[in-house]
Short mmCIF file of C-alpha atoms in Angstrom, two decimals:
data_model
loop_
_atom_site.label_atom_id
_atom_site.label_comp_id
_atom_site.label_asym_id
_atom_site.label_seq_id
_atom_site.Cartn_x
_atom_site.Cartn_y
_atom_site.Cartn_z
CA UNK A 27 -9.14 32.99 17.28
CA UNK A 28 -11.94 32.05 14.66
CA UNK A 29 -12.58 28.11 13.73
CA UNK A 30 -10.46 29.09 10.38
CA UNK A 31 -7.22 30.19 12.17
CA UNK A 32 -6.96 27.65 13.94
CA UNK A 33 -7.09 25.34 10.77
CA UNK A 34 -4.77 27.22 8.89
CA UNK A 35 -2.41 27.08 11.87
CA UNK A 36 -2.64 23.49 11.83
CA UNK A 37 -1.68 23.14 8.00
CA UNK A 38 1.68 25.62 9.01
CA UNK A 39 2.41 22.92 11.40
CA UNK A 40 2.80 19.92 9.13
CA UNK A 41 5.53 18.20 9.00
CA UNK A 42 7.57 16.86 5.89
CA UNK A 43 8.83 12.99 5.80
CA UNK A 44 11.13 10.76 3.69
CA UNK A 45 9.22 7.78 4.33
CA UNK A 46 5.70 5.94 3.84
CA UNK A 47 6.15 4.02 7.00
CA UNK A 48 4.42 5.01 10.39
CA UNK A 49 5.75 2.98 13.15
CA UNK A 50 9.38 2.32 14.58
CA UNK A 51 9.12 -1.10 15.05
CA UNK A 52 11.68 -3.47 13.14
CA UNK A 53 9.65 -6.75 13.35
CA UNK A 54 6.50 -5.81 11.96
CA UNK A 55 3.95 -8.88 10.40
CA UNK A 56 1.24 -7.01 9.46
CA UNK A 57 1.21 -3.75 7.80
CA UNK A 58 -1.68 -1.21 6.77
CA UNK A 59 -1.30 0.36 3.83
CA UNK A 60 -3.54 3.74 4.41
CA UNK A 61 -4.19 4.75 0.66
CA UNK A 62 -5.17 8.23 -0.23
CA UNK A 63 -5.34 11.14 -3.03
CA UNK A 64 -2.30 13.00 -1.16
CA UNK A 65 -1.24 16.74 -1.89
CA UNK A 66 1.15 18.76 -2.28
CA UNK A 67 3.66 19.49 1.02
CA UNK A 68 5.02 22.73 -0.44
CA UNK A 69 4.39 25.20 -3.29
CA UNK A 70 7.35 23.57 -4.87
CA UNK A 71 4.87 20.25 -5.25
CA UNK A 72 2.11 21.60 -6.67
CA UNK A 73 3.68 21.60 -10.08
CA UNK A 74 4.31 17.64 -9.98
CA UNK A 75 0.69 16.77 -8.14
CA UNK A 76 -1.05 18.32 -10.95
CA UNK A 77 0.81 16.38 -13.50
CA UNK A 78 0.28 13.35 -11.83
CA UNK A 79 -3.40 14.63 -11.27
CA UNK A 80 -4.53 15.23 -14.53
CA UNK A 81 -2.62 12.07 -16.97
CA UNK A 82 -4.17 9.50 -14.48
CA UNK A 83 -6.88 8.05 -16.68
CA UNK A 84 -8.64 6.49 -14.21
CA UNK A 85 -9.52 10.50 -13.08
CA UNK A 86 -9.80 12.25 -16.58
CA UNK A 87 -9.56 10.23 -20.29
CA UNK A 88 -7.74 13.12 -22.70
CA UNK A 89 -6.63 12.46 -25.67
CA UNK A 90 -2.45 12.02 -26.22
CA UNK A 91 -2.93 12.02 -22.09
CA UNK A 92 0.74 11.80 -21.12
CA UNK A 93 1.29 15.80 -23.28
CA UNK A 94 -2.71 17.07 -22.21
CA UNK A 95 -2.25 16.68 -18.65
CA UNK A 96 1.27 18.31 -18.40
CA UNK A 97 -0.30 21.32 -20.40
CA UNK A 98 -3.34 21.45 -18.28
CA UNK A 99 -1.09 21.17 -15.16
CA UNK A 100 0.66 24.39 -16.50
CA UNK A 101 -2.50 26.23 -17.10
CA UNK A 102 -3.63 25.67 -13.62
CA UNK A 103 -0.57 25.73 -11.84
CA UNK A 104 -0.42 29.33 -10.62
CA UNK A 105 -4.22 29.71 -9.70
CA UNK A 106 -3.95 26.28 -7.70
CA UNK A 107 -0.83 27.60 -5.41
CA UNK A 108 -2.46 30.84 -4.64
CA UNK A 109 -4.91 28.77 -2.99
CA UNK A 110 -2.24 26.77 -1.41
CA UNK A 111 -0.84 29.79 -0.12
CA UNK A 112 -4.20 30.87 1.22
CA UNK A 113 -4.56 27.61 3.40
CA UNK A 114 -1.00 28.07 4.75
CA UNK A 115 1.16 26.56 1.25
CA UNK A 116 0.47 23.35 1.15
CA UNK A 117 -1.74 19.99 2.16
CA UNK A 118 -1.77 18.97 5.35
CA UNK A 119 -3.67 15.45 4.53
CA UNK A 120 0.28 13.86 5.11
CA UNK A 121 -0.13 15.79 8.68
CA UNK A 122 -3.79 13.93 9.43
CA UNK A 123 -3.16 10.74 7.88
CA UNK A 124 -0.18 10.09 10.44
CA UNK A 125 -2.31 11.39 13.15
CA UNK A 126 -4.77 9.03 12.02
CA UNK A 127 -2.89 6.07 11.70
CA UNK A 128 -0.05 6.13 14.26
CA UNK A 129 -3.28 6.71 16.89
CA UNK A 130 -4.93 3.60 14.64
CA UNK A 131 -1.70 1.07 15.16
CA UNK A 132 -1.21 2.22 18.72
CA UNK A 133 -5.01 1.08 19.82
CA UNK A 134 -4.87 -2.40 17.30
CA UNK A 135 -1.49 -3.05 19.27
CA UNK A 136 -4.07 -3.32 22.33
CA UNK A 137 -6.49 -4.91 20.91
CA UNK A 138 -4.91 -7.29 18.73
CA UNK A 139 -1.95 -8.43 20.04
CA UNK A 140 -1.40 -11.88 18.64
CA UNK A 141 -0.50 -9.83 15.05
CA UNK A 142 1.24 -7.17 16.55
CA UNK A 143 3.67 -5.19 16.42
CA UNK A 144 1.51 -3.08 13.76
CA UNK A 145 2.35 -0.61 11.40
CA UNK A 146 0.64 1.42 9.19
CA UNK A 147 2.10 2.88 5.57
CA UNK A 148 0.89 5.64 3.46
CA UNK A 149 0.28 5.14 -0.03
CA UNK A 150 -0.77 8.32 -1.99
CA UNK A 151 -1.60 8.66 -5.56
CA UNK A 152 -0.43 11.51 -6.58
CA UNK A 153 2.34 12.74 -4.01
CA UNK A 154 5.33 11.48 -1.93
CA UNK A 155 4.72 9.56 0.57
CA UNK A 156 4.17 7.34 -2.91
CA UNK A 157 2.16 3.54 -3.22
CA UNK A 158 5.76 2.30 -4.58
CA UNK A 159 7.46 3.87 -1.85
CA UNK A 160 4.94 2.34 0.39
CA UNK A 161 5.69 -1.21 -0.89
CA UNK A 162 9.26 -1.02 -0.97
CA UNK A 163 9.42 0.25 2.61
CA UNK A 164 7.15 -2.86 3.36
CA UNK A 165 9.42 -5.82 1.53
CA UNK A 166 12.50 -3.93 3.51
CA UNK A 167 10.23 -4.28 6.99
CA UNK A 168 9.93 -7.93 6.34
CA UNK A 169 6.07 -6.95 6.43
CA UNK A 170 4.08 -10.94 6.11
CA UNK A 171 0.29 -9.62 5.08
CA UNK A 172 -0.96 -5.80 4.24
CA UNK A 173 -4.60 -4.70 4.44
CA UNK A 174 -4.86 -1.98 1.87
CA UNK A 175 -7.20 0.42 3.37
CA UNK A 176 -8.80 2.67 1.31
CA UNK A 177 -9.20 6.56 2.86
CA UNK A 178 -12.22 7.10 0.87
CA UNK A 179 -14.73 5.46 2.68
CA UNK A 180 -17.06 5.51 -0.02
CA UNK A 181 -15.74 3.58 -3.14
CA UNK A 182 -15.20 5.32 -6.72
CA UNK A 183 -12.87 3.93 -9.28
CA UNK A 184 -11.73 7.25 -10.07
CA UNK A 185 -10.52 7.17 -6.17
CA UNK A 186 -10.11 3.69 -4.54
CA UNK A 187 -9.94 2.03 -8.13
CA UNK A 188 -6.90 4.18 -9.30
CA UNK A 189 -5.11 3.62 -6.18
CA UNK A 190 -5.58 0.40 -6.57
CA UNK A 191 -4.64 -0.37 -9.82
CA UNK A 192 -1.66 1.69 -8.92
CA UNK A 193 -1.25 -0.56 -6.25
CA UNK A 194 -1.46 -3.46 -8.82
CA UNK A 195 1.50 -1.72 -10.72
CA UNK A 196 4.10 -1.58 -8.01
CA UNK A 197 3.58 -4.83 -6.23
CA UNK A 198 3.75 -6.58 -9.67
CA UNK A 199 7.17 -4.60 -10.69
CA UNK A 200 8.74 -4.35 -7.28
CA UNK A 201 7.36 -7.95 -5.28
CA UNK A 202 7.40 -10.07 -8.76
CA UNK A 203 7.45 -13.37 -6.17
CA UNK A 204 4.19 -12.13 -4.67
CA UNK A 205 5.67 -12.53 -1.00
CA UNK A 206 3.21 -9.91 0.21
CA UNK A 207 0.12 -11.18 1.14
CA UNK A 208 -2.97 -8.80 0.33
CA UNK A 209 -6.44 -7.91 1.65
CA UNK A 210 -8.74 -5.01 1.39
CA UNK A 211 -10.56 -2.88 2.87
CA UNK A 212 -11.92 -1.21 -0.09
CA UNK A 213 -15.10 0.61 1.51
CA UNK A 214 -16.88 1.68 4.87
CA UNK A 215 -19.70 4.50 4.35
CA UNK A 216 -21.94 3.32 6.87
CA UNK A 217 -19.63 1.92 9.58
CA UNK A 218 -21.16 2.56 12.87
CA UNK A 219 -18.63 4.67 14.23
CA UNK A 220 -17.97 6.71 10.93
CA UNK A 221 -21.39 7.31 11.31
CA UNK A 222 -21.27 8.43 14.80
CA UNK A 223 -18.03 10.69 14.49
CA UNK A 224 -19.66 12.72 11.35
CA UNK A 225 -23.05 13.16 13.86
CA UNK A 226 -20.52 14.82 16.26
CA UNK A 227 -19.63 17.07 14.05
CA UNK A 228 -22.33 18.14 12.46
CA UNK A 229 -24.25 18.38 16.07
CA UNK A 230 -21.40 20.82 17.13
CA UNK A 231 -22.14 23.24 14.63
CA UNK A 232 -25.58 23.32 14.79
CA UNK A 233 -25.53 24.10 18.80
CA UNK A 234 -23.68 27.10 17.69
CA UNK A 235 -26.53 28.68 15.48
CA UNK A 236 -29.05 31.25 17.13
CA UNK A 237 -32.40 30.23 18.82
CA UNK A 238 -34.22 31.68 15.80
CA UNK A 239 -32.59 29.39 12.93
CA UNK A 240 -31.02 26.26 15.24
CA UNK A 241 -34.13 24.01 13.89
CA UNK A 242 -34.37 25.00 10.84
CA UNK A 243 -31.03 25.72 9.07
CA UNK A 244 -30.56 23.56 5.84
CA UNK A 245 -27.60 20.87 6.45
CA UNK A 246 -25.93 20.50 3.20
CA UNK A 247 -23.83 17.23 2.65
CA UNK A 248 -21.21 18.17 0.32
CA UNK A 249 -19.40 15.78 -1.75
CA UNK A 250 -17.03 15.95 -4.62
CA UNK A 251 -18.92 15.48 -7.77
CA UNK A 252 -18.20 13.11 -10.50
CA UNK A 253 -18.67 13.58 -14.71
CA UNK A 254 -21.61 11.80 -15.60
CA UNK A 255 -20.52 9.70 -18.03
CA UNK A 256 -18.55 8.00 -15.10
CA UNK A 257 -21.68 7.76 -13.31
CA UNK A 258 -23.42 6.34 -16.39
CA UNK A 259 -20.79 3.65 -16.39
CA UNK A 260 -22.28 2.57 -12.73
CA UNK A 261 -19.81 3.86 -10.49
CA UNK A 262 -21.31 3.01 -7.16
CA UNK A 263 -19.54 6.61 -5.32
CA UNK A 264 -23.20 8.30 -5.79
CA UNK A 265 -25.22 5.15 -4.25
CA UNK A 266 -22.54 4.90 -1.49
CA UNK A 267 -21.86 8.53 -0.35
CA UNK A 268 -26.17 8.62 -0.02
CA UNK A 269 -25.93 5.66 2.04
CA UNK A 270 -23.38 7.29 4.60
CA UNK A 271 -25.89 10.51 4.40
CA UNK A 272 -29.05 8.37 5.17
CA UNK A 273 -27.04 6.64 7.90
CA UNK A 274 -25.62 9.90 9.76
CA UNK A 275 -29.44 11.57 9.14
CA UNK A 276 -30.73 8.35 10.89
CA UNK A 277 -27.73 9.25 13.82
CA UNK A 278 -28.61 13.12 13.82
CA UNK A 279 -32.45 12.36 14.23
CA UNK A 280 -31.80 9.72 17.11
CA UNK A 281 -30.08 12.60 18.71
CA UNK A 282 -33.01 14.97 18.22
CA UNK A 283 -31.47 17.14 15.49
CA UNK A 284 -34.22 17.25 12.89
CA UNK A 285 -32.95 19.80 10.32
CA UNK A 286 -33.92 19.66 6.81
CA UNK A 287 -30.79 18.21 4.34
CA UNK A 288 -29.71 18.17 0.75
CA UNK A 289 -27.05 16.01 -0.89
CA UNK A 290 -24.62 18.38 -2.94
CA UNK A 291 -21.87 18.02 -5.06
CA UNK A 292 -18.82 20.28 -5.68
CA UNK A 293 -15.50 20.62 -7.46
CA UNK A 294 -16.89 20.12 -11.36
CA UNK A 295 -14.24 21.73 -13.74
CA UNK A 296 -13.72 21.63 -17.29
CA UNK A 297 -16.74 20.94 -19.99
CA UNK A 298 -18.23 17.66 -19.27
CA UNK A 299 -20.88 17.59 -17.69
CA UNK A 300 -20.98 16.93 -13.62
CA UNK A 301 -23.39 15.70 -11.14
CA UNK A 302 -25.35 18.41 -9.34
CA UNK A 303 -26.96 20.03 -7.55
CA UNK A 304 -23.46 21.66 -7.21
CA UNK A 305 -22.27 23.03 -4.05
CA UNK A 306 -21.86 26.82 -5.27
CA UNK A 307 -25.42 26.98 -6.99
CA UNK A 308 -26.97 25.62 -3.87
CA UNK A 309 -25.67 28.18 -1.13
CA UNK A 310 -26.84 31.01 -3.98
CA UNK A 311 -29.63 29.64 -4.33
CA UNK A 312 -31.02 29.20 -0.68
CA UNK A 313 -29.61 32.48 -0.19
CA UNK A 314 -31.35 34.00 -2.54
CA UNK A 315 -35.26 32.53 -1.52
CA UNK A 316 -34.55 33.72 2.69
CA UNK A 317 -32.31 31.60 3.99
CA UNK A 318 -29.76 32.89 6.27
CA UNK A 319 -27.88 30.25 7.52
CA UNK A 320 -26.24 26.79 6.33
CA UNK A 321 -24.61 23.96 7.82
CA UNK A 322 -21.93 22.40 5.22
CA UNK A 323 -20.63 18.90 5.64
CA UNK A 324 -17.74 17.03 4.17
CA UNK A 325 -19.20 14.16 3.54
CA UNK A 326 -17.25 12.53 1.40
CA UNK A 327 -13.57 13.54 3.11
CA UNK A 328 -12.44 12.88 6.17
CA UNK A 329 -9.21 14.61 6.64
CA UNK A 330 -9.04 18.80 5.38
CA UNK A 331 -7.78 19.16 2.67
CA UNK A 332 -7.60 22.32 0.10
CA UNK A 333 -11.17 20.93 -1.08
CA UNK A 334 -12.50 21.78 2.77
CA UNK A 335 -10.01 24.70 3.67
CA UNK A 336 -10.31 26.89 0.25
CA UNK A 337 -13.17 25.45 -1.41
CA UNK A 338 -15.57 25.12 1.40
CA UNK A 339 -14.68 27.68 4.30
CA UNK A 340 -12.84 30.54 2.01
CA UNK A 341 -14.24 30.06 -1.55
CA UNK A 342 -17.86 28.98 -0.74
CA UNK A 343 -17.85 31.25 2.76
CA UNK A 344 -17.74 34.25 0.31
CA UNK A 345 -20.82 33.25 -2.26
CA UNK A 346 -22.71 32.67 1.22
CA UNK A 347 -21.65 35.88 2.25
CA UNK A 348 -22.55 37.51 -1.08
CA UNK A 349 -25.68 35.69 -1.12
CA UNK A 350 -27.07 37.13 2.24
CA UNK A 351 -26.18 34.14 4.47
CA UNK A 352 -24.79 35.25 7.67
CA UNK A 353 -24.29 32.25 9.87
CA UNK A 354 -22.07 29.78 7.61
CA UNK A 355 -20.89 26.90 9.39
CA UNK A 356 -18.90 23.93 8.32
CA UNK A 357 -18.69 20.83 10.47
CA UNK A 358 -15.07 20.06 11.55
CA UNK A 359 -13.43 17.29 9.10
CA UNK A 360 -12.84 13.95 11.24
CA UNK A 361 -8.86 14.61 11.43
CA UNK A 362 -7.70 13.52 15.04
CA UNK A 363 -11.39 13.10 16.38
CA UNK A 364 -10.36 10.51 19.15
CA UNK A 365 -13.94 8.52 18.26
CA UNK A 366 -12.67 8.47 14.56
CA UNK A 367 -9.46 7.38 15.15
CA UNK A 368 -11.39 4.55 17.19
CA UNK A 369 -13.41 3.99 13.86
CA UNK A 370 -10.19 3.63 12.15
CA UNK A 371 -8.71 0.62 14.30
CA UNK A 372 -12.27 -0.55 15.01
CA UNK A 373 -12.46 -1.04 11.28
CA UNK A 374 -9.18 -2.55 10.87
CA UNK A 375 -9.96 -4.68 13.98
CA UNK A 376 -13.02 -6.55 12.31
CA UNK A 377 -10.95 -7.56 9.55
CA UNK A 378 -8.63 -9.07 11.46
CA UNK A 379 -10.41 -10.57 13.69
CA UNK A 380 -13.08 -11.74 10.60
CA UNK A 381 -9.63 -13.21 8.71
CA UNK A 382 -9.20 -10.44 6.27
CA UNK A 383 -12.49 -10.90 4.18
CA UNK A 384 -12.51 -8.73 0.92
CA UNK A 385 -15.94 -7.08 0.03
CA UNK A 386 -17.84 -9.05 -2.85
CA UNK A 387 -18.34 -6.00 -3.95
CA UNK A 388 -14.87 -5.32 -4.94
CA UNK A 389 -15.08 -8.19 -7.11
CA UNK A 390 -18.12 -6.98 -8.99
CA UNK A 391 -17.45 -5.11 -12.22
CA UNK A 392 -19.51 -1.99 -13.27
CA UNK A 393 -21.89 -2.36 -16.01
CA UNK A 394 -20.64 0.05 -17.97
CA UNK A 395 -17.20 -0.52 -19.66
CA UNK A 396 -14.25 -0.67 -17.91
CA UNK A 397 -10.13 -0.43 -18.54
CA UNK A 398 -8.08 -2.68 -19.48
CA UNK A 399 -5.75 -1.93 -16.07
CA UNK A 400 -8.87 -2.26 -13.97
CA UNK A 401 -10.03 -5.69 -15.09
CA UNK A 402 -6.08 -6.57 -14.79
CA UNK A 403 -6.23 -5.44 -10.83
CA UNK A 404 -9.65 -7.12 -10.14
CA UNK A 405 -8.06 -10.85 -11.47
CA UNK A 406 -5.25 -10.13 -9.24
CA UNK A 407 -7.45 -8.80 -6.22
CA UNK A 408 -9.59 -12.47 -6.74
CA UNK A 409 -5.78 -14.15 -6.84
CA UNK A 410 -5.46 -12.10 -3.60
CA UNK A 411 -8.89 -13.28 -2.36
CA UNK A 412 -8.30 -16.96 -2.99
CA UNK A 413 -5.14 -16.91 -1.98
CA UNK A 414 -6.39 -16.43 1.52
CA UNK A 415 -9.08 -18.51 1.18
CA UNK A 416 -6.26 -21.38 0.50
CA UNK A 417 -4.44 -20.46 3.70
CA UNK A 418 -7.56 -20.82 6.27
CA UNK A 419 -7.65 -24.90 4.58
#
C-alpha cells in the first residue's frame, strides 16, 4: 500500500461531530480554542464551505460580495467535489485537529495541573464545528479564560485575522458581559519543535530517494500564495512562512541534509495577480532543464487537507510526471506526529506558564489600509491584553 492509500484511507475514516468541544470534563477553567480554515465533512458541505469561502472579505473583496460569492460558489461547486471525491469525499482537517488537540489537553493536564482540567474547542471559519458554536459550548462549560490558538502558525489576516475578527463577532453577540477572558496565541513559525517536527519529515523523504539524486534533489517549500495587493498592504504571511523555511533549513543542515531549496507558492485562482514562483510552474520547470526528482513540503499547513491530498500528491504528482520527474515525494503533513503534538502543548504550555502574553505583534497594524472589522478586533484584542495585564496587579 503506497504513501497515498494510506492517506486517503485515513480521510474515509473521519468521523462527523455535533460539537466544537474536545474533552469530557464538566469543570473545565481553561479552554483552547484551536482556530482553523475547516472543510467540508461530506459532499453535501461543499456547497455551504464555498459560500462561506468566497463572501468572507477578509479572503476575497468582490463587489455586491454577499450575491458574487454565492455565484462563484456555484460555478465551482461541481469541479471542487470531484476532488473531494478523489481524496475520499470530504476534509479530514476535523479528523486531525481532534487528534491534535485531545493528544494536546491530555499532555498540558500533566504538565500543568494547577489549570487543569483542560479542554480544547474547535473554531473553524468556514465549516461546522463553527467559532460561534465554539463559544457557546464554552459559556455552557463554565469555561474562566480561552487561549485562542491560531492553526496557522504563520500569521495572515486573510487566515488568523478573519478568524479572528470572526471571533470578535460571536463573543461580542453571544458573551455581551465579556465573562470570557481572552489571550492569543496568534503565531509560531519558528517554534523549536515546529521546527524540528517539519525536519522529520522532510528527512524521511529524502532517505527514500536513490543514491544517485539523495544529495541533490531540489526541496521545494510549498505554501499557499497570496494576491499581491494583499501583500502590498504588508501582510507579514510572506516574511513569516520564510522565517519557518530558514529555521527548518538551519534544522535540516544541522542534521547533514544539505539539499538545495526554493520557496514556492500555490493555489492562485481567479485574475489578480498572485505571488510566485507558483508551485505548478516550478515542478515544470525543473523538469524540464534535467531534474528528475523533487521533494515537496507543506510548509505552510500542518494538517492534510484537499490543498496537500489533491493539489500536491494527485494534481501536482501528474505535471511532475508529465514533466519527466520520476521520484516525487511529499513530506508527510504534521497530523498525529507524536513530536508535533508535543509542539502543540509545549506551545500552549509557555503561555501559561509566561501568564498568557499576547504577541506585540498582534497589536501592530499593517501599513497598508486595513478594514473597518479588523481595526474593531485589534481595540478589543488590546481590551483583552490589558485586561490581563489588570489581573496580574
Amino acid at each position: 500500500m503506497n504513501a497515498l492509500t494510506l492517506r486517503l484511507s485515513a480521510v474515509k475514516c473521519a468521523c462527523s461531530f455535533s460539537t466544537s468541544k474536545g474533552s469530557s470534563s464538566s469543570n473545565t477553567k481553561l479552554g483552547i480554542l484551536m482556530m482553523n480554515m475547516g472543510g467540508p465533512r461530506t459532499q453535501n458541505d461543499v456547497g455551504q464551505f464555498l459560500t462561506n469561502l468566497f463572501s468572507d472579505r477578509d479572503i476575497i473583496k468582490l463587489p455586491m460580495q454577499s450575491i458574487a460569492g454565492q455565484v462563484i460558489a456555484r460555478r465551482r461547486v461541481g469541479k471542487i467535489k470531484e476532488q473531494y471525491m478523489q481524496i475520499g469525499g470530504g476534509s479530514p482537517i476535523e479528523k486531525w485537529t481532534r487528534a491534535q488537540g485531545s493528544g494536546m489537553v491530555k499532555q498540558l493536564d500533566r504538565t500543568n495541573p494547577d489549570t487543569a482540567p483542560h479542554s480544547y474547542y474547535i473554531g473553524f471559519r468556514y465549516t461546522e464545528p463553527n467559532t460561534p458554536q465554539a463559544v457557546e459550548d464554552m459559556i455552557a462549560d463554565g469555561v474562566d479564560h480561552v487561549i485562542a490558538f491560531t492553526q496557522y502558525q504563520q500569521f495572515s489576516g486573510s487566515t488568523t485575522g478573519s478568524n479572528l475578527n470572526e471571533l470578535y463577532r460571536a463573543q461580542k453577540r453571544l458573551d455581551p458581559e465579556s465573562r470570557l477572558r481572552w489571550s492569543f496565541i496568534d503565531r509560531w513559525g519558528t517554534h523549536p519543535k515546529l521546527v524540528s517536527s517539519f525536519a522529520d519529515r522532510i528527512e524521511a523523504q529524502v532517505a527514500k530517494l536513490t543514491d544517485d539524486v539523495r544529495h541533490t534533489t531540489p526541496i521545494l517549500f510549498s505554501a499557499h500564495s497570496l494576491p499581491l495587493n494583499v501583500v502590498d498592504r504588508g501582510d507579514p504571511y510572506v516574511a513569516e512562512v520564510g522565517g519557518t523555511v530558514a529555521y527548518v533549513v538551519n534544522e535540516l543542515r544541522r542534521r547533514g541534509v544539505n539539499n538545495p531549496y526554493r520557496l514556492v507558492w500555490q493555489s492562485a485562482v481567479g485574475p489578480l495577480r498572485w505571488l510566485g514562483p507558483q508551485t505548478e510552474a516550478t515542478i515544470r520547470h525543473y523538469g524540464s532543464i534535467g531534474y528528475s526528482s523533487l521533494v515537496m513540503v507543506p510548509i505552510a499547513f500542518t494538517s492534510d487537507h484537499i490543498e496537500t491530498l489533491f493539489e500536491l500528491d494527485i494534481e501536482y504528482g501528474k505535471v511532475a510526471r508529465e514533466a519527466g520527474i520520476s521520484q516525487y515525494m511529499r513530506a508527510e503533513a504534521l497530523n498525529d506526529h507524536p513530536p508535533f503534538i508535543d509542539a502543540l502543548a509545549t506551545i500552549v504550555k509557555e503561555h501559561i506558564d509566561a501568564g498568557f502574553p499576547t504577541s506585540p505583534q498582534l497589536l501592530l497594524p499593517d501599513p497598508g489600509s486595513e478594514s473597518a472589522q479588523t481595526i474593531t478586533t485589534r481595540k478589543w484584542i488590546a481590551a483583552q491584553v490589558a485586561r490581563q495585564a489588570e489581573r496580574k496587579k
